[in-house]
XYZ file of C-alpha atoms in Angstrom:
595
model
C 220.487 -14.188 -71.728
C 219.643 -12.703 -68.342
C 221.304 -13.405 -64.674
C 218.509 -15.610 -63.842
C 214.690 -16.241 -64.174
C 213.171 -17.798 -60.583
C 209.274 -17.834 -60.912
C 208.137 -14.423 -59.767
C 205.654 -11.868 -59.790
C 204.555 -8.867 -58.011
C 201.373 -7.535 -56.213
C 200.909 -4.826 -53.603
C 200.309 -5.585 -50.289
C 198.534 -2.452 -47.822
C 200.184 -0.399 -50.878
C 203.581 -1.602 -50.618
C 205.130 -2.845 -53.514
C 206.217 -6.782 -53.247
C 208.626 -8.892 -55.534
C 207.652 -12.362 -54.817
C 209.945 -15.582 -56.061
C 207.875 -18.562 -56.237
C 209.862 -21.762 -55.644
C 207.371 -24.679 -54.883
C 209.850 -27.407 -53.845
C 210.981 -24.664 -50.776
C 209.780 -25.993 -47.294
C 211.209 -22.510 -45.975
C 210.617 -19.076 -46.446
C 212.094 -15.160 -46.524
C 211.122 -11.983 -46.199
C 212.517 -8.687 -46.535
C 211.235 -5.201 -46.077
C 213.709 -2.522 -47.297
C 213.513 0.871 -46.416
C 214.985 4.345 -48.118
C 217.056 6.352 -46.304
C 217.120 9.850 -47.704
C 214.054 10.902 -45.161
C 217.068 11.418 -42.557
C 218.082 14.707 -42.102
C 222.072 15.737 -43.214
C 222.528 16.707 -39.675
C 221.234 13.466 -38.149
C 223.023 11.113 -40.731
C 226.020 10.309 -38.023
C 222.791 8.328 -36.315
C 222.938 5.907 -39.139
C 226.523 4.544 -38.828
C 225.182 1.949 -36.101
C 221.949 1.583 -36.877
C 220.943 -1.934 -37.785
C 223.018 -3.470 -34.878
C 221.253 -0.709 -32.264
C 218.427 -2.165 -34.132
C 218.505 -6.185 -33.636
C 221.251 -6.458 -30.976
C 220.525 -4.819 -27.602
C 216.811 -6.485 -26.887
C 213.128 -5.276 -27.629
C 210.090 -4.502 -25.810
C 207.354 -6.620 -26.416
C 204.294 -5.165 -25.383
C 205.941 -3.163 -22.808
C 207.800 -5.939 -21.087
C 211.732 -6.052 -22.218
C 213.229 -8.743 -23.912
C 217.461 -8.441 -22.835
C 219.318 -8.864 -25.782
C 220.546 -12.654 -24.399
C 217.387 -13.844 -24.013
C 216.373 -12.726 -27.335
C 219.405 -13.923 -28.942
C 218.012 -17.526 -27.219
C 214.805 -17.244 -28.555
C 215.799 -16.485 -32.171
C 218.245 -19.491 -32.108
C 215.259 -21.878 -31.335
C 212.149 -20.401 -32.877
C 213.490 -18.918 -36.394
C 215.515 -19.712 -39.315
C 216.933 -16.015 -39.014
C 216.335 -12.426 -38.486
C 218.998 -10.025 -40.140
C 219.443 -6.201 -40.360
C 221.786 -4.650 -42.348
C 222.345 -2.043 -44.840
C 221.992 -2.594 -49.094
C 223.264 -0.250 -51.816
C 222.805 0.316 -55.193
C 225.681 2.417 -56.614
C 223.362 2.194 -60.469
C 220.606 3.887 -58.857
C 221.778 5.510 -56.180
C 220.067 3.201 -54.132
C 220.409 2.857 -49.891
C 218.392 1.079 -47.634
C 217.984 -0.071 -44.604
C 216.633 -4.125 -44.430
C 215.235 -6.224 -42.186
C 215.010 -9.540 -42.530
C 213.500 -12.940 -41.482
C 213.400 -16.255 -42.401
C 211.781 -19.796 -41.196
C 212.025 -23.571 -42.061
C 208.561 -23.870 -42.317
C 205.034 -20.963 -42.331
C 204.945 -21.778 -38.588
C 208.431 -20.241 -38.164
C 208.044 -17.531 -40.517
C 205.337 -16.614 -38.721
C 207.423 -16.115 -35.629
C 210.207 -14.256 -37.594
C 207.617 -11.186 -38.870
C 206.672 -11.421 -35.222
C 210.248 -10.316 -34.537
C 210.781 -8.393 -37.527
C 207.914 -6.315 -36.093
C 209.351 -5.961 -33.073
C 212.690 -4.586 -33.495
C 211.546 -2.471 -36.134
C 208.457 -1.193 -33.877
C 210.125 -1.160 -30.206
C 214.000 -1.990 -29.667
C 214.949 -1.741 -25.949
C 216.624 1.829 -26.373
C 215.684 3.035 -23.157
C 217.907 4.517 -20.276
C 217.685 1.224 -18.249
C 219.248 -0.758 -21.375
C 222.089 1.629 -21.400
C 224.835 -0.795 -20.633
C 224.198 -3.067 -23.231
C 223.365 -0.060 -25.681
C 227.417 0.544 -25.041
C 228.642 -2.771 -25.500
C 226.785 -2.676 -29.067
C 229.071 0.312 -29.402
C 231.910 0.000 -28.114
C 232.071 -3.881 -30.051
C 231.643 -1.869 -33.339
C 234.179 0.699 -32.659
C 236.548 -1.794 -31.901
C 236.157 -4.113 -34.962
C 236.344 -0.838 -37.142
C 239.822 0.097 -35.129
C 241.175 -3.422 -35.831
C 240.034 -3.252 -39.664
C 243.052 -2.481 -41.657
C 244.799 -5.080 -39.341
C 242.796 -7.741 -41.480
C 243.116 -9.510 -44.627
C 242.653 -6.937 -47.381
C 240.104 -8.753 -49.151
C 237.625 -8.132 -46.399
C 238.310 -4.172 -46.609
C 240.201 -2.563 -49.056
C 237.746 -1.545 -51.548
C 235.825 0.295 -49.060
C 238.021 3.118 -48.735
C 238.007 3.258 -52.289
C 234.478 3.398 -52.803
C 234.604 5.867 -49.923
C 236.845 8.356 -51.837
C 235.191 7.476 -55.101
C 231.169 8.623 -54.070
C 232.090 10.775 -51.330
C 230.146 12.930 -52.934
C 226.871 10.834 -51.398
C 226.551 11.079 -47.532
C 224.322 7.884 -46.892
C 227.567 6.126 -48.570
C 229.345 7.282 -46.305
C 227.544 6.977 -43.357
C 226.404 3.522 -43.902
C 229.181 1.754 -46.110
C 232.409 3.662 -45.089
C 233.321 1.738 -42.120
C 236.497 5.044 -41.348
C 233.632 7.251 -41.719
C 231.533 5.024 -39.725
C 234.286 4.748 -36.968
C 234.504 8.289 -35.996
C 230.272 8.406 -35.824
C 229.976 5.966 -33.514
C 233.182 7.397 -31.112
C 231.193 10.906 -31.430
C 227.610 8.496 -30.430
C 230.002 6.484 -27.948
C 230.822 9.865 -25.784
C 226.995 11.025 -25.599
C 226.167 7.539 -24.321
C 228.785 7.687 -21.371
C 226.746 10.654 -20.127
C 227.335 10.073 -16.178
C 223.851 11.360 -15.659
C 225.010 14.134 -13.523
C 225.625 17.478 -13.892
C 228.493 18.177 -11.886
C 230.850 15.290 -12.878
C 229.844 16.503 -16.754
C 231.133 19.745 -15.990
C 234.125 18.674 -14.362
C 234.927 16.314 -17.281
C 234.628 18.666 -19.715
C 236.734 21.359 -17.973
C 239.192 18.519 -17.901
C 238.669 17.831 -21.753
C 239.405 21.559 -22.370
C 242.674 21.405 -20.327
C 243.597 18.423 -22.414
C 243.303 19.799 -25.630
C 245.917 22.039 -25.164
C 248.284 19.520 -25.101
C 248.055 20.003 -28.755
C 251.131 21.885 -29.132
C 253.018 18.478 -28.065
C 255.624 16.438 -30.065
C 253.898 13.270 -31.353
C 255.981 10.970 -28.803
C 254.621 13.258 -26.252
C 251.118 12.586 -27.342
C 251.403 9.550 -27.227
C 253.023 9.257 -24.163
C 249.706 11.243 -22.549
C 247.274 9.418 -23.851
C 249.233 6.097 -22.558
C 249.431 7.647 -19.175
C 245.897 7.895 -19.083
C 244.560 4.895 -19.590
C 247.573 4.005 -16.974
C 249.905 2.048 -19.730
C 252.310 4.685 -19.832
C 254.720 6.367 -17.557
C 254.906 10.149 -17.338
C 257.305 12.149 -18.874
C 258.201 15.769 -18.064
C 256.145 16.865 -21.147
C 252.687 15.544 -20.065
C 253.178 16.138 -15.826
C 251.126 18.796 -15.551
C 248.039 16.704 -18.212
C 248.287 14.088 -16.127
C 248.134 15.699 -12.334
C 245.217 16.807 -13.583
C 243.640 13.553 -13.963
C 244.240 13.762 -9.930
C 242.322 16.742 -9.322
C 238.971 14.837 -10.733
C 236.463 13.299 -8.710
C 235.931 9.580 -8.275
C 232.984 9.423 -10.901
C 235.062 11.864 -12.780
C 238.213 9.735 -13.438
C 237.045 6.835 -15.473
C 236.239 9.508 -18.080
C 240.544 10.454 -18.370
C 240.868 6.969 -18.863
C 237.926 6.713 -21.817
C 239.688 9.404 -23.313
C 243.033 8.194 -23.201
C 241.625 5.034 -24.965
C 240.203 6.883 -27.819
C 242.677 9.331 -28.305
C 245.333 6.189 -28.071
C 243.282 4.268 -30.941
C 243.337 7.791 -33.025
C 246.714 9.163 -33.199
C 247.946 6.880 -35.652
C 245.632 8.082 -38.021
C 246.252 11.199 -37.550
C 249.120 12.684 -39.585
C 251.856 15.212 -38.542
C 250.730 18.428 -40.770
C 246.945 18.238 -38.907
C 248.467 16.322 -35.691
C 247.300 19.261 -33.376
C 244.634 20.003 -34.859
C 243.361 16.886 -34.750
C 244.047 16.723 -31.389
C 242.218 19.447 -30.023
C 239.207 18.548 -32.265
C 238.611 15.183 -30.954
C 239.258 16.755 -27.089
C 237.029 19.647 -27.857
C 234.393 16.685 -29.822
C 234.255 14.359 -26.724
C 233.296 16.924 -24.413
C 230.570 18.379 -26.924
C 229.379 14.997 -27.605
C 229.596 14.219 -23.263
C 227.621 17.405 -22.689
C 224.552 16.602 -25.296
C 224.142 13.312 -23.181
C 222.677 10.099 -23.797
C 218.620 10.798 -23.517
C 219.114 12.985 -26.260
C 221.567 11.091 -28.289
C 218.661 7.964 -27.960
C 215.738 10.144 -28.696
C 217.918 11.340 -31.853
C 218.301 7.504 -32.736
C 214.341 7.140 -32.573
C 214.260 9.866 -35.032
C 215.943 8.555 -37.165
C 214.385 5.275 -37.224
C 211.063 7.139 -37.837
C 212.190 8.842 -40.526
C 213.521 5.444 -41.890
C 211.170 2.580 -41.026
C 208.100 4.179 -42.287
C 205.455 3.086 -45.501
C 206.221 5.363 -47.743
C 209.842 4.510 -48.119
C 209.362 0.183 -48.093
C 209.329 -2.379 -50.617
C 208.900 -5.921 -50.145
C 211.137 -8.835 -51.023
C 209.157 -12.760 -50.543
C 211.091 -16.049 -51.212
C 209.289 -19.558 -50.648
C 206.765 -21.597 -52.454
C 203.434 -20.196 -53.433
C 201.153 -22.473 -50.874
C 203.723 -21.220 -47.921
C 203.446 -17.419 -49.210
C 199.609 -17.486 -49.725
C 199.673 -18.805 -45.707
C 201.747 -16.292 -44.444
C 199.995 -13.054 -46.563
C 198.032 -11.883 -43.216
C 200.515 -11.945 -40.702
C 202.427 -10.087 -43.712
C 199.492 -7.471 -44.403
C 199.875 -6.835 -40.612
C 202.928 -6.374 -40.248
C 202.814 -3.490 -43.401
C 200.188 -2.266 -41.622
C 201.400 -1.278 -38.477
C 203.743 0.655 -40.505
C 203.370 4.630 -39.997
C 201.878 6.713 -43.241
C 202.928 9.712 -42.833
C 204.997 11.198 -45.554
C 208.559 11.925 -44.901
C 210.125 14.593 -46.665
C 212.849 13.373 -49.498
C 216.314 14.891 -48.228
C 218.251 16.950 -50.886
C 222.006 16.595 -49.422
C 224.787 18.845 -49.861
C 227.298 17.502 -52.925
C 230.726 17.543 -50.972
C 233.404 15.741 -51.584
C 233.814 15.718 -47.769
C 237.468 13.581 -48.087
C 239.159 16.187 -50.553
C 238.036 19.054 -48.547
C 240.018 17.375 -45.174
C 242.472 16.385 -47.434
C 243.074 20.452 -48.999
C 242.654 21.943 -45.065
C 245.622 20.104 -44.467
C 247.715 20.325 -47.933
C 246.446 23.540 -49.837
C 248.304 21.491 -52.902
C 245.350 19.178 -53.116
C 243.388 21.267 -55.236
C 242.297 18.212 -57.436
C 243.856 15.208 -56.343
C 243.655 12.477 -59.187
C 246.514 10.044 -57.559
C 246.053 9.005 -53.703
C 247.263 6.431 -51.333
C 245.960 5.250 -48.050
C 248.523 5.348 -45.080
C 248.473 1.876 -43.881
C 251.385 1.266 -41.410
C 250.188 -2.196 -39.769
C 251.333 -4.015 -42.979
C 254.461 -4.204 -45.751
C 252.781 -4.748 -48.875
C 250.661 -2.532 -51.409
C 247.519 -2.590 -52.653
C 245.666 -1.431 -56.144
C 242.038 -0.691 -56.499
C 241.738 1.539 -59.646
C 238.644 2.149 -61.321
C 237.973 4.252 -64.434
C 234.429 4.608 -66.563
C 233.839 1.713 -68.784
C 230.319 1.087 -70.588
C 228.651 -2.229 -69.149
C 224.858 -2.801 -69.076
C 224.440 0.602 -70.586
C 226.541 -0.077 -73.541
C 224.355 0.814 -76.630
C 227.092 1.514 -79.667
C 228.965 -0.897 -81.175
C 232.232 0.361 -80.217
C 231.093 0.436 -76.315
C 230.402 -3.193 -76.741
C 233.468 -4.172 -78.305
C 235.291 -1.982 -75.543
C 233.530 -4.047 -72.780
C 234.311 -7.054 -74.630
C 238.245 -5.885 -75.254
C 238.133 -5.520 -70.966
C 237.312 -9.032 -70.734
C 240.278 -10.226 -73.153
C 242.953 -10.706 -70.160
C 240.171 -11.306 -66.972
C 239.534 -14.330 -65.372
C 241.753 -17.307 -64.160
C 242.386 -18.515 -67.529
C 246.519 -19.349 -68.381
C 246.793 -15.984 -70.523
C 244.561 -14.095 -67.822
C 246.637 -10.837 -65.897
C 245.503 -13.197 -62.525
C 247.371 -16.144 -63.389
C 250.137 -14.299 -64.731
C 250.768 -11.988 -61.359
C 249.899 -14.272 -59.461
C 252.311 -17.079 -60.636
C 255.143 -14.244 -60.713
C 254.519 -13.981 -57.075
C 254.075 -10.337 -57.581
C 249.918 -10.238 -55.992
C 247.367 -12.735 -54.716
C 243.813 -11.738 -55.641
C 244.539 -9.464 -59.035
C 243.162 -8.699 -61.831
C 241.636 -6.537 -64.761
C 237.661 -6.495 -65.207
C 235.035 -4.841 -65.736
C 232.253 -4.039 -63.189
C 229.562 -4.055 -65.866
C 226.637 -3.374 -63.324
C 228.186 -0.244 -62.345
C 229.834 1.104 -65.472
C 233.227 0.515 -64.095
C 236.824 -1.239 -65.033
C 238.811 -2.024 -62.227
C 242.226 -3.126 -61.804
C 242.792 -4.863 -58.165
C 245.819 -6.218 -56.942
C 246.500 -7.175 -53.149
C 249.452 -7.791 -51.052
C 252.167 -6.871 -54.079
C 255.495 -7.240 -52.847
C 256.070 -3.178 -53.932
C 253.525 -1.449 -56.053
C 255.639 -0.597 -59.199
C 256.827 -3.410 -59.840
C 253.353 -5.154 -60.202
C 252.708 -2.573 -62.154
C 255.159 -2.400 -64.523
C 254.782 -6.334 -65.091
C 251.366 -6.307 -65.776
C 251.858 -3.766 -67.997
C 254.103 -5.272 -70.005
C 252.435 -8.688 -70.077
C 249.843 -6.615 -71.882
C 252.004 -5.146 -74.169
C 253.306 -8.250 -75.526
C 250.409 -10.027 -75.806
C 248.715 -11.217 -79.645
C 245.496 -11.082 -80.846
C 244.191 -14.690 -80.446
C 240.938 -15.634 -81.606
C 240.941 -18.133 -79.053
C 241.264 -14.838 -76.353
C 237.912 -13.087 -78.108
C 235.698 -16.430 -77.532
C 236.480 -16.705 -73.902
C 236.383 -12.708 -73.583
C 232.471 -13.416 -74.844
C 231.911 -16.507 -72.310
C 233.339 -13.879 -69.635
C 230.660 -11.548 -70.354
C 227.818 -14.022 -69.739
C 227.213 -14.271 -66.136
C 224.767 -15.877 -64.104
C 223.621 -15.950 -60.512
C 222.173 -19.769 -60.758
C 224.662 -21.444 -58.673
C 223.448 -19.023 -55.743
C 221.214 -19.997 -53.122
C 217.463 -19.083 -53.831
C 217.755 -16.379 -51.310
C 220.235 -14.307 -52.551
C 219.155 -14.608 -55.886
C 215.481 -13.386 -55.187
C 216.863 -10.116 -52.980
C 219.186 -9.766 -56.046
C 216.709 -9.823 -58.928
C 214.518 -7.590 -56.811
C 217.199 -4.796 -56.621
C 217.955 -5.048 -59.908
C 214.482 -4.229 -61.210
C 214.927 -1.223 -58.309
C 218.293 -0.437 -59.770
C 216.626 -0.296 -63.727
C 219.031 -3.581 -64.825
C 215.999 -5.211 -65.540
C 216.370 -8.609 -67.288
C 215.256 -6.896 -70.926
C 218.316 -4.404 -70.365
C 220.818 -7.212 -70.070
C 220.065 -9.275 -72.761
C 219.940 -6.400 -74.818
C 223.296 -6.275 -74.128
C 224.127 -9.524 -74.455
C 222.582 -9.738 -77.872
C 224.448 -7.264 -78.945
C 227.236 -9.235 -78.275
C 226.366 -12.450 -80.135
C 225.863 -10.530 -83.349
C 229.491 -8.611 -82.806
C 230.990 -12.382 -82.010
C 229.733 -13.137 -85.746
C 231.479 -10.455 -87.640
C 234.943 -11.905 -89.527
C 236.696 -8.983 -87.578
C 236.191 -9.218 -84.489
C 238.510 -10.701 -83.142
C 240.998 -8.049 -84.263
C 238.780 -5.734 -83.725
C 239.208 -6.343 -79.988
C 242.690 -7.324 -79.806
C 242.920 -3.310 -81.525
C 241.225 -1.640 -78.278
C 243.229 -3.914 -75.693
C 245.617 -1.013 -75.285
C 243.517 1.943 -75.168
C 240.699 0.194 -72.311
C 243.670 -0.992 -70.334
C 245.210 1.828 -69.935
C 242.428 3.950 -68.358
C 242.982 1.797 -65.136
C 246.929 1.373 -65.478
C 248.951 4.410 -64.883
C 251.686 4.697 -67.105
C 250.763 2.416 -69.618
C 251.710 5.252 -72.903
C 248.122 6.328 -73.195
C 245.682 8.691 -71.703
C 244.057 7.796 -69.103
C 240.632 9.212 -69.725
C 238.294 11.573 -67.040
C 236.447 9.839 -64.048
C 239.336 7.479 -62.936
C 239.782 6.883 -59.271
C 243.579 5.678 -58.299
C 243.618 4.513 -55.579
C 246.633 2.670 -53.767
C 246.915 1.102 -50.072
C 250.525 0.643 -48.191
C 252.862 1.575 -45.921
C 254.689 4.815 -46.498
C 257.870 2.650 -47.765
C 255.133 1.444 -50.448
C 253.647 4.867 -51.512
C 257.219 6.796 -51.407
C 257.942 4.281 -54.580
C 254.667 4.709 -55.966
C 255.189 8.256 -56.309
C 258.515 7.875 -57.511
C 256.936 5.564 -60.191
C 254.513 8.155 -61.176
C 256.863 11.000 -61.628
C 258.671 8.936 -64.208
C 256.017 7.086 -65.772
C 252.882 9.230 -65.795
C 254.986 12.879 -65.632
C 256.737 15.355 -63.390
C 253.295 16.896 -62.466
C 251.682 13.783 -61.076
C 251.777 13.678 -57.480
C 250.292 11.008 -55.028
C 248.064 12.754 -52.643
C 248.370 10.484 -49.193
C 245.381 9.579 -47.344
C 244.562 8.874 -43.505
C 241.730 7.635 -41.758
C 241.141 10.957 -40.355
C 240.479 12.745 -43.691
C 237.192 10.329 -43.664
C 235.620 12.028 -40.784
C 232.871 14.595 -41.244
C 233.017 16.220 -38.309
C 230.305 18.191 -36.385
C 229.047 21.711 -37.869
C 229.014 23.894 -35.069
């Protein structure tokens, strides 16, 4: 009746709050310490985007003699089970927080992992000296964010999405939206290639200036310049005069053309032709900004930030391992809180934008309320849907909003009746498929790599149409609404059942719903009852099904233009002449600088 039951309890330790799972056949053990986030300052938040790799990947200093990063990596590979940093989220709750992890086979190497989970949380190697390998940390992440939407679209699709769906919540964005992410770390990525001396700065930055008024170039010509600056291009007559100044730098002076030709090379694609000029003189104009503000204070802005993060008042604990192994690690533990700073950080109150509409509307004054959008993707030939729309889950309390979460579950899974199966064996998607997202209050309707967008749409819409209430369809709807996290490993289990009890899903809230359920399941009715609603719930997620589609829907399509030209064709017939499908590009997920 719940996802799960390990053996817990919970005690305080130096004040901090600590969810302990108790599993006495474990020979190894886990610990987490989360942090908040929303002590950061909205002007500071860009600092987050790279955080937890700045954090555990470019060395410490232990006791005031520096650990490189490849000599740490060695030492972690031999004396710990792990040590992790990354970011968590709780979309319930609002929930975002920064954790750091560590793990050993046995209390001897747990012991050794708080050691290190106190030292890059305490003292990693930001210093001027560790510069080099403070870039290579960045540049690393820039580039696997570039190459992104090159992947499979199961590893990054629904980010956007989510991006575009709580961009009204800037730690999402800043810690979860890797396009929003992207442009953060180029603006961090120029402040740390500060040359350390004034005059080439100043030089570079007059150059920069000169360069941004190429903005009044053709696209092919903007291309062609920032080819010809990282040297891959020839010159044409339009950017001679860009280029020869490249010539007139210094030595020092010239590897910066060449950084910028990289960056602005990687960008243009994103950028599309109504804001192409714009764009281009913003990121010009950004780079030099972000040059001149230079790299001591760009790393004493990232030890602000960590401050403001990594701090008592904002932790909670998460322990995993059996009780004789937790008892034997509880001092090293206690220390470890303890060296934590008390001070009281202020609780940010953060501006509700919806930062991606309002780059969106500067560009197309149309896009007053955008309901229907598409992400630009060029780099690939098929579509992609990730629509969500409100749908009751584990706060369900009516009858009806049960039976409509059950009704959701009529056509999910990979059973032979199931919209999966049936796409799927049409050849028409890979991964697809209607279901709810009960921890969040959401339906969503995903379908990947579809051959063209309406088409897939149209069949699973009529595969719902057609289909007849089956009692057979309302018993596995119920065993689709029971799920469990038991086949996970220990770990991810405990960290789960922690943040639910953060998030308020508490185990009493979900078998209330689940209860409720079972005594629906019981009623003569119900399987009509269901079969009744399959139409109405369906529809909220599938545009241009016949029925409303309710408030709080996100539509949200991926593909090449070829793709999202029939899209909007589809919606003009199916949905009506006023719905229009608002593109997207990466660019419109940049929050830029207030200056």
């Amino acid at each position: 009746m719940t996802f799960d039951q390990l053996p817990s309890d919970s005690l305080a330790i130096d004040g901090v709050t600590s969810f302990r799972a108790k599993i006495d056949s474990m020979a190894s053990s886990r610990v987490e310490l989360a942090f908040r986030l929303d002590a950061v300052p909205e002007a500071d938040l860009m600092y987050l985007a790279l955080l937890p790799a700045l954090i555990s990947e470019v060395g410490v200093i232990d006791n005031g003699t520096p650990i490189p990063s490849d000599q740490m990596k060695e030492r972690l590979r031999k004396e710990i089970l792990q040590l992790s940093v990354y970011y968590a989220e709780g979309v319930r709750s609002g929930r975002n927080e920064l954790v750091i992890a560590g793990a050993g086979n046995d209390v001897a190497e747990t012991r050794l992992a708080l050691g290190w989970m106190s030292r890059v949380m305490r003292a990693p190697d930001w210093r001027i000296d560790n510069l080099a390998r403070i870039r290579d940390v960045v540049d690393q992440a820039l580039t696997g964010w570039r190459q992104a939407m090159l992947g499979a679209e199961e590893g990054w699709v629904t980010d956007p999405h989510d991006a575009w769906w709580l961009q009204d919540r800037p730690l999402h964005a800043h810690t979860q939206a890797f396009l929003t992410q992207m442009h953060d770390v180029q603006r961090l990525r120029w402040m740390l290639l500060d040359p350390r001396d004034a005059k080439v700065t100043a030089e570079v930055s007059a150059f920069l200036t000169t360069l941004a008024g190429a903005s009044k170039l053709a696209r092919k010509d903007l291309i062609a310049l920032a080819g010809g600056l990282t040297g891959a291009a020839k010159p044409a007559a339009a950017t001679r005069a860009y280029l020869a100044a490249v010539g007139k730098l210094s030595a020092a002076g010239k590897p910066f053309a060449k950084e910028a030709g990289k960056d602005l090379a990687a960008a243009i694609t994103d950028l599309p032709d109504g804001s192409l000029g714009a764009d281009w003189r913003y990121l010009c104009d950004q780079m030099r900004a972000d040059l001149a503000a230079g790299a001591p204070a760009a790393l004493a802005k990232l030890a602000s930030v960590r401050a403001a993060v990594i701090a008592h008042g904002n932790a909670r604990l998460v322990e995993l391992g059996s009780t004789t192994s937790l008892d034997a690690i509880g001092k090293e533990l206690t220390a470890v809180v303890g060296q934590l700073d008390h001070k009281v950080r202020v609780r940010q109150q953060y501006a509700k934008r919806r930062y991606i509409a309002e780059r969106v509307r500067e560009r197309d004054p149309r896009a007053t309320a955008p309901v229907f959008v598409g992400l630009v993707n060029p780099a690939t030939s098929s579509g992609v849907f990730v629509n969500t729309a409100p749908l009751a889950g584990y706060s369900a309390k009516t009858d009806d909003e049960v039976r409509d979460f059950l009704a959701a579950h009529l056509y999910t899974g990979h059973g032979a009746h199931s919209m999966f199966s049936r796409t799927w064996a049409a050849g028409l998607a890979y991964s697809n498929g209607v279901r709810p997202q009960a921890t969040d209050d959401r339906l969503l309707y995903y379908a990947e790599r579809t051959p063209l967008l309406p088409q897939t749409l149209k069949f699973v819409i009529e595969q719902l149409r057609q289909a007849k209430p089956d009692p057979n369809h309302a018993r596995y709807a119920i065993a689709e609404s029971f799920t469990s996290r038991i086949a996970q490993p220990y770990e991810s289990r405990a960290s789960a059942m922690a943040a639910n009890l953060v998030d308020g899903l508490t185990p009493d809230v979900v078998r209330a719903l689940r209860t409720k359920v079972l005594a629906l399941s019981r009623r003569p009715d119900f399987a009509d009852a269901l079969a009744a609603r399959k139409d109405d719930i369906h529809a909220r997620v599938l545009p241009g099904y016949g029925k409303p589609l309710g408030t709080g829907g996100v539509y949200f399509v991926i593909g090449p233009a070829k793709q999202l030209d029939a899209y909007a064709d589809y919606l003009r017939a199916n949905v009506g002449k006023d719905a229009v499908l608002h593109r997207l590009y990466p660019r419109d997920f940049w929050i830029p600088a207030k200056r």
